[in-house]
């Protein structure tokens, strides 16, 4: 910054490290909150450490400031943004300087009079550099050039293919720092199998990040509910059930699952896992659709009761049990040929 930040009241330089005031044991006591105004840091207030929940990585003993999960990708993305700005500026420059004029070499016979002598004290017309002046703000211009002069447009391969390849490689590296595969950025980069594997890898590698984010949001939600619920009750906007307190309010933050790649295959695989008792219906419903299984179950019960009362039969079938299920992209329907020991149904004669 142009000027250093003015030290706030109660600032002890021996106890403050990177904006964090430490106690005698080196633990965070309070944090200095600042804001940027006109290119200068201004002090706002001190915040107690128990009121701060940092969403970041803590990897060493005594660390009081977390490292942002976005830190590994910040520098590559910043460099790419600058490179894109410069590439765009170069393209604009080529549009502004869109043509060039090539002058013919001076003719040694120019400037010689009829008698074969050059006038003294007088410059010949060819020696006077008149130049060319065009004003494109007035619309299309006519290039009235001298004899032998030439005009051509300036063109360039900007951005160059090498630059595009380098930018793509930098994008891959930056996305890998966020556990994202490049095919999630460019769907034409891979096929179904690659996209499926990339989604599975992202789901595994980002699980820690998602759990930490859910924990951080849960902590913030608890504190906000402790402030908002009493205000809503006092204003009459909320009526709590008898005997229920703020501590009795339950909630859960759920992450949004990656988009479907092959819906039929994924649902079949999840149904097989549930049937093999490798997972529960509740977890499967949350993982596939992000819904609460209890709510879905109650809706199914109500739907079944209403259909039975109205005389509507349940036409649903188990997943994969109907022969009308269309094959996937990778499966081909093989015609059945009855052999000597098989009847028309394909069974033994």
Coordinates of N, CA and C in Angstrom, one line a residue, residues 56-291:
X56 N -10.2 -23.0 6.4 CA -8.9 -23.1 5.9 C -8.2 -24.3 6.4
X57 N -6.9 -24.5 6.0 CA -6.1 -25.6 6.4 C -5.2 -25.2 7.5
X58 N -5.1 -26.1 8.5 CA -4.2 -25.9 9.6 C -3.3 -27.1 9.7
X59 N -2.0 -26.9 9.3 CA -1.1 -28.1 9.1 C 0.1 -28.0 10.1
X60 N 0.3 -27.0 10.8 CA 1.4 -27.0 11.7 C 1.0 -26.5 13.1
X61 N 1.8 -26.9 14.1 CA 1.5 -26.6 15.5 C 1.6 -25.1 15.7
X62 N 0.7 -24.5 16.4 CA 0.7 -23.1 16.7 C 0.2 -22.2 15.6
X63 N -0.4 -22.8 14.6 CA -0.9 -22.0 13.4 C -2.2 -21.3 13.9
X64 N -2.2 -20.0 13.7 CA -3.4 -19.2 14.1 C -4.2 -18.7 12.9
X65 N -3.6 -18.8 11.7 CA -4.3 -18.3 10.5 C -4.4 -19.4 9.5
X66 N -5.5 -19.8 9.1 CA -5.7 -20.9 8.2 C -5.3 -20.5 6.8
X67 N -4.9 -21.5 6.0 CA -4.5 -21.3 4.6 C -5.8 -21.6 3.8
X68 N -6.2 -20.7 2.9 CA -7.4 -20.8 2.1 C -7.3 -22.0 1.2
X69 N -8.4 -22.8 1.1 CA -8.4 -23.9 0.1 C -8.2 -23.5 -1.3
X70 N -8.4 -22.2 -1.6 CA -8.2 -21.7 -2.9 C -6.8 -21.2 -3.2
X71 N -5.9 -21.2 -2.1 CA -4.6 -20.7 -2.3 C -3.8 -21.4 -3.4
X72 N -3.8 -22.7 -3.5 CA -3.0 -23.3 -4.6 C -3.3 -22.9 -6.0
X73 N -4.5 -22.4 -6.2 CA -5.0 -22.1 -7.5 C -5.0 -20.6 -7.8
X74 N -4.7 -19.8 -6.8 CA -4.8 -18.3 -6.9 C -3.8 -17.8 -7.9
X75 N -2.5 -18.1 -7.7 CA -1.5 -17.6 -8.6 C -1.6 -18.0 -10.0
X76 N -1.9 -19.3 -10.3 CA -2.1 -19.7 -11.7 C -3.3 -19.0 -12.4
X77 N -4.4 -18.9 -11.6 CA -5.6 -18.1 -12.2 C -5.3 -16.7 -12.4
X78 N -4.5 -16.1 -11.5 CA -4.2 -14.7 -11.6 C -3.2 -14.5 -12.8
X79 N -2.3 -15.3 -13.0 CA -1.4 -15.2 -14.2 C -2.1 -15.4 -15.5
X80 N -3.1 -16.4 -15.5 CA -3.9 -16.6 -16.7 C -4.7 -15.4 -17.0
X81 N -5.3 -14.8 -16.0 CA -6.1 -13.6 -16.2 C -5.3 -12.4 -16.8
X82 N -4.1 -12.2 -16.3 CA -3.2 -11.2 -16.9 C -2.8 -11.5 -18.3
X83 N -2.5 -12.8 -18.6 CA -2.1 -13.2 -19.9 C -3.3 -13.0 -20.9
X84 N -4.5 -13.3 -20.5 CA -5.7 -13.1 -21.3 C -5.9 -11.6 -21.6
X85 N -5.6 -10.7 -20.6 CA -5.8 -9.3 -20.8 C -4.8 -8.8 -21.8
X86 N -3.5 -9.3 -21.7 CA -2.5 -8.8 -22.6 C -2.8 -9.3 -24.0
X87 N -3.2 -10.6 -24.1 CA -3.6 -11.1 -25.5 C -4.7 -10.3 -26.1
X88 N -5.7 -10.0 -25.3 CA -6.8 -9.2 -25.8 C -6.3 -7.8 -26.2
X89 N -5.4 -7.2 -25.4 CA -4.8 -5.9 -25.8 C -4.1 -6.0 -27.1
X90 N -3.3 -7.1 -27.3 CA -2.6 -7.2 -28.6 C -3.5 -7.3 -29.8
X91 N -4.6 -8.0 -29.6 CA -5.6 -8.1 -30.7 C -6.2 -6.8 -31.0
X92 N -6.5 -6.0 -30.0 CA -7.1 -4.7 -30.2 C -6.0 -3.8 -30.9
X93 N -4.8 -3.9 -30.5 CA -3.7 -3.1 -31.1 C -3.6 -3.4 -32.6
X94 N -3.7 -4.6 -32.9 CA -3.7 -5.0 -34.3 C -4.9 -4.4 -35.1
X95 N -6.0 -4.2 -34.4 CA -7.1 -3.6 -35.1 C -6.9 -2.1 -35.2
X96 N -6.3 -1.5 -34.3 CA -6.0 0.0 -34.3 C -5.0 0.3 -35.4
X97 N -3.9 -0.5 -35.5 CA -2.9 -0.4 -36.5 C -3.1 -1.4 -37.6
X98 N -4.2 -1.2 -38.3 CA -4.6 -2.3 -39.2 C -4.0 -2.2 -40.6
X99 N -3.1 -1.3 -40.9 CA -2.5 -1.2 -42.2 C -1.2 -0.6 -42.2
X100 N -0.4 -0.8 -43.2 CA 0.9 -0.1 -43.3 C 1.1 0.3 -44.8
X101 N 1.9 1.4 -44.9 CA 2.2 1.9 -46.3 C 3.7 1.8 -46.6
X102 N 4.0 1.2 -47.7 CA 5.4 1.0 -48.1 C 5.7 2.0 -49.2
X103 N 6.7 2.8 -48.9 CA 7.2 3.8 -49.8 C 8.1 3.2 -50.8
X104 N 8.0 3.7 -52.1 CA 8.9 3.3 -53.1 C 10.3 4.0 -52.9
X105 N 11.4 3.4 -53.4 CA 12.7 4.0 -53.2 C 12.8 5.3 -54.1
X106 N 13.5 6.2 -53.6 CA 13.6 7.5 -54.3 C 14.3 7.3 -55.7
X107 N 13.7 8.0 -56.7 CA 14.3 7.9 -58.1 C 15.4 8.9 -58.2
X108 N 16.6 8.5 -58.6 CA 17.7 9.5 -58.7 C 17.4 10.5 -59.8
X109 N 16.5 10.3 -60.7 CA 16.3 11.3 -61.8 C 15.2 12.3 -61.3
X110 N 14.5 12.1 -60.2 CA 13.5 13.0 -59.7 C 14.3 14.3 -59.3
X111 N 13.6 15.4 -59.6 CA 14.2 16.7 -59.2 C 15.1 17.4 -60.2
X112 N 15.3 16.7 -61.4 CA 16.2 17.3 -62.4 C 15.3 18.0 -63.4
X113 N 15.6 19.2 -63.7 CA 14.8 20.1 -64.6 C 15.0 19.7 -66.1
X114 N 14.4 20.4 -66.9 CA 14.4 20.1 -68.4 C 15.8 20.2 -68.9
X115 N 16.6 21.1 -68.3 CA 18.0 21.3 -68.8 C 19.0 20.3 -68.3
X116 N 18.5 19.5 -67.4 CA 19.4 18.4 -66.9 C 20.1 18.9 -65.6
X117 N 19.7 20.0 -65.1 CA 20.4 20.5 -63.9 C 19.3 20.7 -62.8
X118 N 19.8 20.5 -61.6 CA 19.0 20.7 -60.4 C 19.0 22.1 -60.0
X119 N 17.8 22.7 -59.7 CA 17.7 24.0 -59.3 C 18.4 24.2 -57.9
X120 N 19.2 25.3 -57.9 CA 19.9 25.6 -56.6 C 19.0 26.3 -55.6
X121 N 19.0 25.9 -54.4 CA 18.2 26.6 -53.3 C 16.8 26.1 -53.3
X122 N 16.4 25.2 -54.2 CA 15.0 24.8 -54.3 C 15.0 23.2 -54.1
X123 N 14.1 22.8 -53.3 CA 13.9 21.4 -53.1 C 12.9 20.8 -54.1
X124 N 13.3 19.7 -54.6 CA 12.4 19.1 -55.6 C 11.2 18.5 -54.9
X125 N 10.1 18.3 -55.6 CA 8.9 17.9 -55.0 C 9.0 16.5 -54.4
X126 N 9.9 15.6 -54.9 CA 10.1 14.3 -54.4 C 10.8 14.3 -53.1
X127 N 11.6 15.4 -52.8 CA 12.3 15.5 -51.6 C 11.5 16.0 -50.4
X128 N 10.4 16.5 -50.7 CA 9.5 17.0 -49.6 C 8.6 15.8 -49.2
X129 N 8.7 15.4 -48.0 CA 7.9 14.3 -47.4 C 6.6 14.8 -47.0
X130 N 5.6 14.6 -47.9 CA 4.2 15.1 -47.6 C 3.6 14.1 -46.6
X131 N 3.8 12.8 -46.7 CA 3.2 11.8 -45.8 C 1.7 11.6 -46.2
X132 N 1.1 10.7 -45.5 CA -0.3 10.4 -45.7 C -1.1 10.6 -44.4
X133 N -2.2 11.2 -44.5 CA -3.1 11.5 -43.3 C -4.5 10.9 -43.6
X134 N -4.9 10.0 -42.7 CA -6.3 9.5 -42.9 C -7.0 9.6 -41.6
X135 N -8.3 9.9 -41.6 CA -9.1 10.1 -40.5 C -10.3 9.1 -40.6
X136 N -10.1 7.9 -39.9 CA -11.1 6.9 -40.1 C -12.4 7.1 -39.3
X137 N -12.3 8.2 -38.4 CA -13.6 8.5 -37.7 C -14.6 9.2 -38.6
X138 N -14.2 9.6 -39.8 CA -15.1 10.2 -40.8 C -15.7 9.2 -41.7
X139 N -15.5 7.9 -41.5 CA -16.0 6.9 -42.3 C -15.0 6.3 -43.2
X140 N -15.4 5.5 -44.2 CA -14.4 4.9 -45.1 C -13.5 5.9 -45.8
X141 N -12.2 5.5 -46.0 CA -11.2 6.4 -46.6 C -10.8 5.9 -47.9
X142 N -10.3 6.8 -48.8 CA -9.7 6.4 -50.1 C -8.2 6.6 -50.0
X143 N -7.5 5.5 -50.3 CA -6.0 5.6 -50.2 C -5.5 6.2 -51.5
X144 N -5.2 7.5 -51.5 CA -4.7 8.1 -52.7 C -3.2 8.2 -52.5
X145 N -2.5 7.2 -53.1 CA -1.1 7.0 -52.9 C -0.3 7.5 -54.1
X146 N 1.0 7.8 -53.8 CA 1.9 8.2 -54.8 C 2.3 7.0 -55.7
X147 N 2.8 7.3 -56.9 CA 3.2 6.3 -57.8 C 4.3 5.4 -57.2
X148 N 4.1 4.1 -57.1 CA 5.1 3.2 -56.6 C 4.8 2.8 -55.1
X149 N 4.0 3.6 -54.4 CA 3.7 3.3 -53.0 C 2.6 2.2 -52.9
X150 N 2.7 1.5 -51.8 CA 1.8 0.3 -51.6 C 1.2 0.3 -50.2
X151 N 0.0 -0.1 -50.0 CA -0.6 -0.3 -48.7 C -1.1 -1.7 -48.5
X152 N -0.9 -2.2 -47.3 CA -1.3 -3.6 -47.0 C -1.8 -3.7 -45.5
X153 N -2.6 -4.6 -45.3 CA -3.2 -4.8 -43.9 C -2.2 -5.5 -43.0
X154 N -2.2 -5.2 -41.7 CA -1.4 -5.9 -40.8 C -2.2 -7.0 -40.1
X155 N -1.8 -8.2 -40.3 CA -2.5 -9.4 -39.7 C -1.5 -10.2 -38.9
X156 N -2.0 -10.8 -37.8 CA -1.2 -11.6 -37.0 C -2.0 -12.8 -36.4
X157 N -1.3 -13.8 -36.1 CA -1.9 -15.0 -35.5 C -2.0 -14.8 -34.0
X158 N -2.9 -13.9 -33.5 CA -3.0 -13.6 -32.1 C -4.4 -13.9 -31.6
X159 N -4.6 -14.7 -30.6 CA -3.5 -15.4 -29.9 C -3.0 -16.6 -30.6
X160 N -1.7 -16.9 -30.5 CA -1.0 -17.9 -31.2 C -1.5 -19.3 -30.7
X161 N -1.4 -20.3 -31.5 CA -1.8 -21.6 -31.1 C -0.9 -22.1 -29.9
X162 N 0.3 -21.8 -29.9 CA 1.2 -22.2 -28.8 C 0.7 -21.5 -27.5
X163 N 0.3 -20.3 -27.6 CA -0.2 -19.6 -26.4 C -1.5 -20.2 -26.0
X164 N -2.4 -20.6 -26.9 CA -3.6 -21.3 -26.5 C -3.3 -22.6 -25.8
X165 N -2.3 -23.4 -26.3 CA -2.0 -24.7 -25.7 C -1.4 -24.4 -24.3
X166 N -0.6 -23.4 -24.1 CA 0.0 -23.1 -22.8 C -1.1 -22.7 -21.8
X167 N -2.1 -21.9 -22.3 CA -3.2 -21.5 -21.5 C -4.0 -22.7 -21.0
X168 N -4.2 -23.6 -21.9 CA -4.9 -24.8 -21.6 C -4.2 -25.7 -20.5
X169 N -2.9 -25.8 -20.7 CA -2.1 -26.5 -19.7 C -2.1 -25.8 -18.3
X170 N -2.1 -24.5 -18.3 CA -2.2 -23.7 -17.0 C -3.5 -23.9 -16.4
X171 N -4.6 -24.0 -17.2 CA -5.9 -24.2 -16.7 C -6.0 -25.6 -16.1
X172 N -5.4 -26.6 -16.7 CA -5.4 -27.9 -16.1 C -4.8 -27.9 -14.8
X173 N -3.6 -27.3 -14.6 CA -2.9 -27.3 -13.4 C -3.7 -26.6 -12.3
X174 N -4.3 -25.4 -12.7 CA -5.1 -24.7 -11.7 C -6.3 -25.5 -11.2
X175 N -7.0 -26.2 -12.2 CA -8.2 -26.9 -11.8 C -7.8 -28.1 -10.9
X176 N -6.6 -28.7 -11.2 CA -6.2 -29.9 -10.4 C -5.9 -29.4 -8.9
X177 N -5.5 -28.2 -8.7 CA -5.4 -27.7 -7.4 C -6.7 -27.6 -6.7
X178 N -7.8 -27.6 -7.4 CA -9.1 -27.5 -6.8 C -9.8 -28.9 -6.9
X179 N -9.0 -29.9 -7.2 CA -9.5 -31.3 -7.3 C -10.5 -31.5 -8.5
X180 N -10.4 -30.6 -9.5 CA -11.3 -30.6 -10.6 C -10.5 -31.2 -11.8
X181 N -11.2 -32.0 -12.6 CA -10.5 -32.5 -13.8 C -10.9 -31.6 -15.0
X182 N -10.0 -31.5 -16.0 CA -10.2 -30.6 -17.1 C -11.4 -30.9 -17.9
X183 N -11.8 -32.2 -17.9 CA -13.0 -32.6 -18.7 C -14.3 -32.0 -18.0
X184 N -14.3 -31.6 -16.8 CA -15.4 -30.9 -16.2 C -15.5 -29.5 -16.6
X185 N -14.3 -29.0 -17.1 CA -14.3 -27.6 -17.7 C -14.6 -27.7 -19.2
X186 N -14.1 -28.7 -19.9 CA -14.3 -28.9 -21.3 C -14.8 -30.3 -21.5
X187 N -16.1 -30.4 -21.8 CA -16.7 -31.7 -21.9 C -16.2 -32.5 -23.1
X188 N -15.7 -31.8 -24.1 CA -15.2 -32.4 -25.4 C -13.8 -33.0 -25.2
X189 N -13.3 -32.9 -24.0 CA -11.9 -33.3 -23.8 C -11.8 -34.8 -23.5
X190 N -12.9 -35.5 -23.2 CA -12.9 -36.9 -22.9 C -14.2 -37.6 -23.3
X191 N -14.3 -38.9 -23.1 CA -15.5 -39.6 -23.4 C -16.3 -39.9 -22.1
X192 N -17.3 -40.8 -22.2 CA -18.1 -41.2 -21.0 C -17.3 -41.7 -19.9
X193 N -16.4 -42.7 -20.2 CA -15.6 -43.4 -19.2 C -14.7 -42.4 -18.5
X194 N -14.1 -41.5 -19.2 CA -13.2 -40.5 -18.6 C -14.0 -39.5 -17.8
X195 N -15.2 -39.1 -18.2 CA -16.0 -38.2 -17.4 C -16.5 -38.9 -16.1
X196 N -16.8 -40.2 -16.3 CA -17.3 -40.9 -15.1 C -16.2 -41.0 -14.1
X197 N -15.0 -41.4 -14.5 CA -13.8 -41.5 -13.6 C -13.5 -40.2 -13.0
X198 N -13.6 -39.1 -13.8 CA -13.2 -37.8 -13.3 C -14.2 -37.4 -12.2
X199 N -15.5 -37.7 -12.4 CA -16.5 -37.4 -11.4 C -16.3 -38.2 -10.1
X200 N -15.9 -39.5 -10.3 CA -15.7 -40.3 -9.1 C -14.4 -39.8 -8.3
X201 N -13.4 -39.4 -9.1 CA -12.2 -38.9 -8.4 C -12.5 -37.6 -7.7
X202 N -13.2 -36.8 -8.3 CA -13.6 -35.5 -7.6 C -14.4 -35.7 -6.4
X203 N -15.3 -36.7 -6.4 CA -16.1 -37.0 -5.3 C -15.3 -37.5 -4.1
X204 N -14.2 -38.2 -4.4 CA -13.4 -38.8 -3.3 C -12.4 -37.7 -2.8
X205 N -11.7 -37.0 -3.7 CA -10.7 -36.0 -3.3 C -11.3 -34.8 -2.6
X206 N -12.5 -34.4 -3.0 CA -13.1 -33.2 -2.5 C -14.0 -33.5 -1.2
X207 N -14.0 -34.7 -0.8 CA -14.9 -35.1 0.4 C -14.4 -34.3 1.6
X208 N -13.1 -34.2 1.8 CA -12.6 -33.5 3.0 C -13.0 -32.0 2.9
X209 N -12.8 -31.4 1.7 CA -13.2 -30.0 1.6 C -14.7 -29.8 1.8
X210 N -15.5 -30.7 1.3 CA -17.0 -30.5 1.5 C -17.4 -30.7 3.0
X211 N -16.7 -31.7 3.6 CA -17.0 -31.9 5.1 C -16.6 -30.7 5.9
X212 N -15.5 -30.1 5.6 CA -15.0 -28.9 6.3 C -15.9 -27.7 6.0
X213 N -16.4 -27.6 4.8 CA -17.3 -26.5 4.5 C -18.6 -26.7 5.1
X214 N -19.1 -27.9 5.2 CA -20.4 -28.2 5.9 C -20.3 -27.9 7.4
X215 N -19.1 -28.3 8.0 CA -18.9 -28.0 9.4 C -18.8 -26.5 9.7
X216 N -18.1 -25.8 8.8 CA -18.0 -24.3 9.0 C -19.4 -23.7 8.8
X217 N -20.2 -24.1 7.9 CA -21.5 -23.5 7.7 C -22.4 -23.9 8.9
X218 N -22.3 -25.1 9.4 CA -23.1 -25.5 10.5 C -22.8 -24.7 11.7
X219 N -21.5 -24.4 12.0 CA -21.1 -23.5 13.1 C -21.7 -22.1 12.9
X220 N -21.6 -21.6 11.7 CA -22.2 -20.2 11.5 C -23.7 -20.3 11.7
X221 N -24.4 -21.3 11.2 CA -25.8 -21.4 11.3 C -26.3 -21.5 12.8
X222 N -25.6 -22.2 13.6 CA -25.9 -22.3 15.0 C -25.9 -20.9 15.7
X223 N -24.8 -20.2 15.4 CA -24.7 -18.8 16.0 C -25.8 -17.9 15.4
X224 N -26.1 -18.0 14.2 CA -27.2 -17.1 13.6 C -28.5 -17.5 14.2
X225 N -28.8 -18.8 14.3 CA -30.1 -19.2 14.9 C -30.2 -18.7 16.3
X226 N -29.1 -18.7 17.1 CA -29.2 -18.2 18.5 C -29.5 -16.7 18.5
X227 N -29.3 -16.0 17.5 CA -29.6 -14.6 17.4 C -30.9 -14.3 16.8
X228 N -31.2 -15.0 15.7 CA -32.4 -14.7 14.9 C -33.7 -15.3 15.6
X229 N -33.7 -16.5 16.0 CA -34.9 -17.2 16.5 C -35.5 -16.4 17.7
X230 N -34.8 -16.0 18.7 CA -35.4 -15.1 19.7 C -36.0 -13.9 19.2
X231 N -35.4 -13.3 18.2 CA -36.0 -12.0 17.6 C -37.3 -12.4 16.9
X232 N -37.3 -13.5 16.1 CA -38.5 -13.9 15.4 C -39.6 -14.2 16.4
X233 N -39.3 -14.9 17.5 CA -40.3 -15.2 18.5 C -40.9 -14.0 19.1
X234 N -40.0 -13.1 19.5 CA -40.5 -11.8 20.1 C -41.4 -11.0 19.2
X235 N -41.0 -11.0 17.9 CA -41.8 -10.2 17.0 C -43.1 -10.9 16.5
X236 N -43.3 -12.2 16.9 CA -44.5 -12.9 16.5 C -44.4 -13.5 15.1
X237 N -43.2 -13.4 14.4 CA -43.0 -14.0 13.1 C -42.8 -15.5 13.2
X238 N -42.5 -16.1 14.4 CA -42.2 -17.5 14.5 C -42.8 -18.0 15.8
X239 N -43.5 -19.1 15.8 CA -44.1 -19.7 16.9 C -43.4 -21.1 17.1
X240 N -42.7 -21.2 18.2 CA -42.0 -22.4 18.5 C -42.9 -23.4 19.2
X241 N -42.8 -24.7 18.9 CA -43.6 -25.7 19.6 C -43.3 -25.7 21.1
X242 N -44.3 -26.1 21.8 CA -44.2 -26.0 23.3 C -43.0 -26.8 23.8
X243 N -42.2 -26.2 24.6 CA -41.1 -26.9 25.2 C -39.9 -27.0 24.3
X244 N -39.9 -26.4 23.1 CA -38.8 -26.5 22.2 C -38.0 -25.2 22.3
X245 N -36.7 -25.4 22.3 CA -35.7 -24.3 22.5 C -34.9 -24.2 21.2
X246 N -34.0 -23.2 21.2 CA -33.1 -23.0 20.0 C -32.2 -24.2 19.9
X247 N -31.7 -24.7 21.0 CA -30.8 -25.9 21.0 C -31.5 -27.1 20.5
X248 N -32.8 -27.1 20.5 CA -33.5 -28.3 19.9 C -33.7 -28.3 18.4
X249 N -33.4 -27.2 17.8 CA -33.5 -27.1 16.3 C -32.4 -27.9 15.7
X250 N -32.8 -28.8 14.8 CA -31.8 -29.6 14.1 C -31.8 -29.3 12.6
X251 N -30.6 -29.4 12.1 CA -30.4 -29.0 10.6 C -29.2 -29.8 10.1
X252 N -29.1 -29.8 8.8 CA -27.9 -30.5 8.2 C -27.6 -29.9 6.9
X253 N -26.3 -29.5 6.7 CA -25.9 -29.0 5.5 C -25.4 -30.1 4.6
X254 N -26.0 -30.1 3.3 CA -25.6 -31.2 2.4 C -25.0 -30.5 1.1
X255 N -24.0 -31.2 0.6 CA -23.3 -30.7 -0.6 C -24.1 -31.2 -1.8
X256 N -24.0 -30.4 -2.8 CA -24.6 -30.7 -4.1 C -23.8 -31.7 -4.9
X257 N -24.4 -32.8 -5.2 CA -23.6 -33.9 -5.9 C -23.3 -33.4 -7.4
X258 N -22.3 -34.0 -8.0 CA -22.0 -33.7 -9.4 C -23.2 -34.1 -10.3
X259 N -23.2 -33.5 -11.4 CA -24.3 -33.8 -12.4 C -24.3 -35.2 -12.9
X260 N -25.5 -35.6 -13.4 CA -25.6 -37.0 -13.9 C -24.8 -37.1 -15.2
X261 N -24.1 -38.2 -15.3 CA -23.4 -38.6 -16.6 C -24.2 -39.6 -17.4
X262 N -24.6 -40.7 -16.7 CA -25.5 -41.7 -17.3 C -26.5 -42.0 -16.1
X263 N -27.7 -41.4 -16.1 CA -28.6 -41.5 -15.0 C -29.0 -43.0 -14.7
X264 N -29.3 -43.7 -15.8 CA -29.8 -45.1 -15.7 C -28.7 -46.0 -15.0
X265 N -27.4 -45.9 -15.5 CA -26.4 -46.7 -14.9 C -26.1 -46.3 -13.5
X266 N -26.1 -45.1 -13.1 CA -25.8 -44.7 -11.8 C -26.9 -45.1 -10.8
X267 N -28.2 -45.0 -11.2 CA -29.3 -45.4 -10.4 C -29.2 -46.9 -10.2
X268 N -28.9 -47.7 -11.3 CA -28.8 -49.1 -11.2 C -27.7 -49.5 -10.2
X269 N -26.5 -48.9 -10.3 CA -25.4 -49.2 -9.4 C -25.8 -48.9 -8.0
X270 N -26.5 -47.8 -7.8 CA -26.9 -47.5 -6.4 C -27.9 -48.4 -5.8
X271 N -28.8 -48.8 -6.7 CA -29.8 -49.8 -6.3 C -29.2 -51.2 -6.0
X272 N -28.2 -51.6 -6.7 CA -27.5 -52.8 -6.5 C -26.7 -52.7 -5.1
X273 N -26.2 -51.6 -4.8 CA -25.4 -51.4 -3.6 C -26.4 -51.5 -2.4
X274 N -27.6 -50.9 -2.5 CA -28.6 -51.0 -1.5 C -29.1 -52.4 -1.3
X275 N -29.3 -53.1 -2.4 CA -29.8 -54.5 -2.3 C -28.7 -55.4 -1.7
X276 N -27.4 -55.1 -1.9 CA -26.4 -55.9 -1.3 C -26.0 -55.4 0.1
X277 N -26.8 -54.5 0.6 CA -26.6 -53.9 2.0 C -25.3 -53.3 2.2
X278 N -24.7 -52.7 1.1 CA -23.5 -52.0 1.2 C -23.6 -50.6 1.6
X279 N -24.9 -50.1 1.5 CA -25.2 -48.7 1.9 C -26.7 -48.7 2.3
X280 N -27.2 -47.6 2.8 CA -28.6 -47.5 3.2 C -29.4 -46.7 2.2
X281 N -30.7 -46.8 2.2 CA -31.5 -46.0 1.3 C -31.4 -44.6 1.7
X282 N -31.2 -44.2 2.9 CA -31.1 -42.8 3.3 C -29.9 -42.2 2.7
X283 N -28.7 -42.9 2.8 CA -27.5 -42.3 2.3 C -27.5 -42.3 0.7
X284 N -28.1 -43.3 0.2 CA -28.2 -43.4 -1.3 C -29.1 -42.3 -1.8
X285 N -30.2 -42.0 -1.2 CA -31.1 -40.9 -1.6 C -30.5 -39.6 -1.5
X286 N -29.7 -39.4 -0.4 CA -29.0 -38.1 -0.2 C -27.9 -38.0 -1.2
X287 N -27.1 -39.0 -1.5 CA -26.0 -39.0 -2.5 C -26.5 -38.7 -3.9
X288 N -27.6 -39.4 -4.3 CA -28.0 -39.3 -5.7 C -28.8 -38.1 -6.0
X289 N -29.8 -37.7 -5.1 CA -30.7 -36.7 -5.3 C -30.6 -35.5 -4.4
X290 N -29.8 -35.7 -3.3 CA -29.7 -34.6 -2.3 C -31.0 -34.4 -1.5
X291 N -31.9 -35.4 -1.4 CA -33.1 -35.3 -0.7 C -33.1 -36.1 0.6

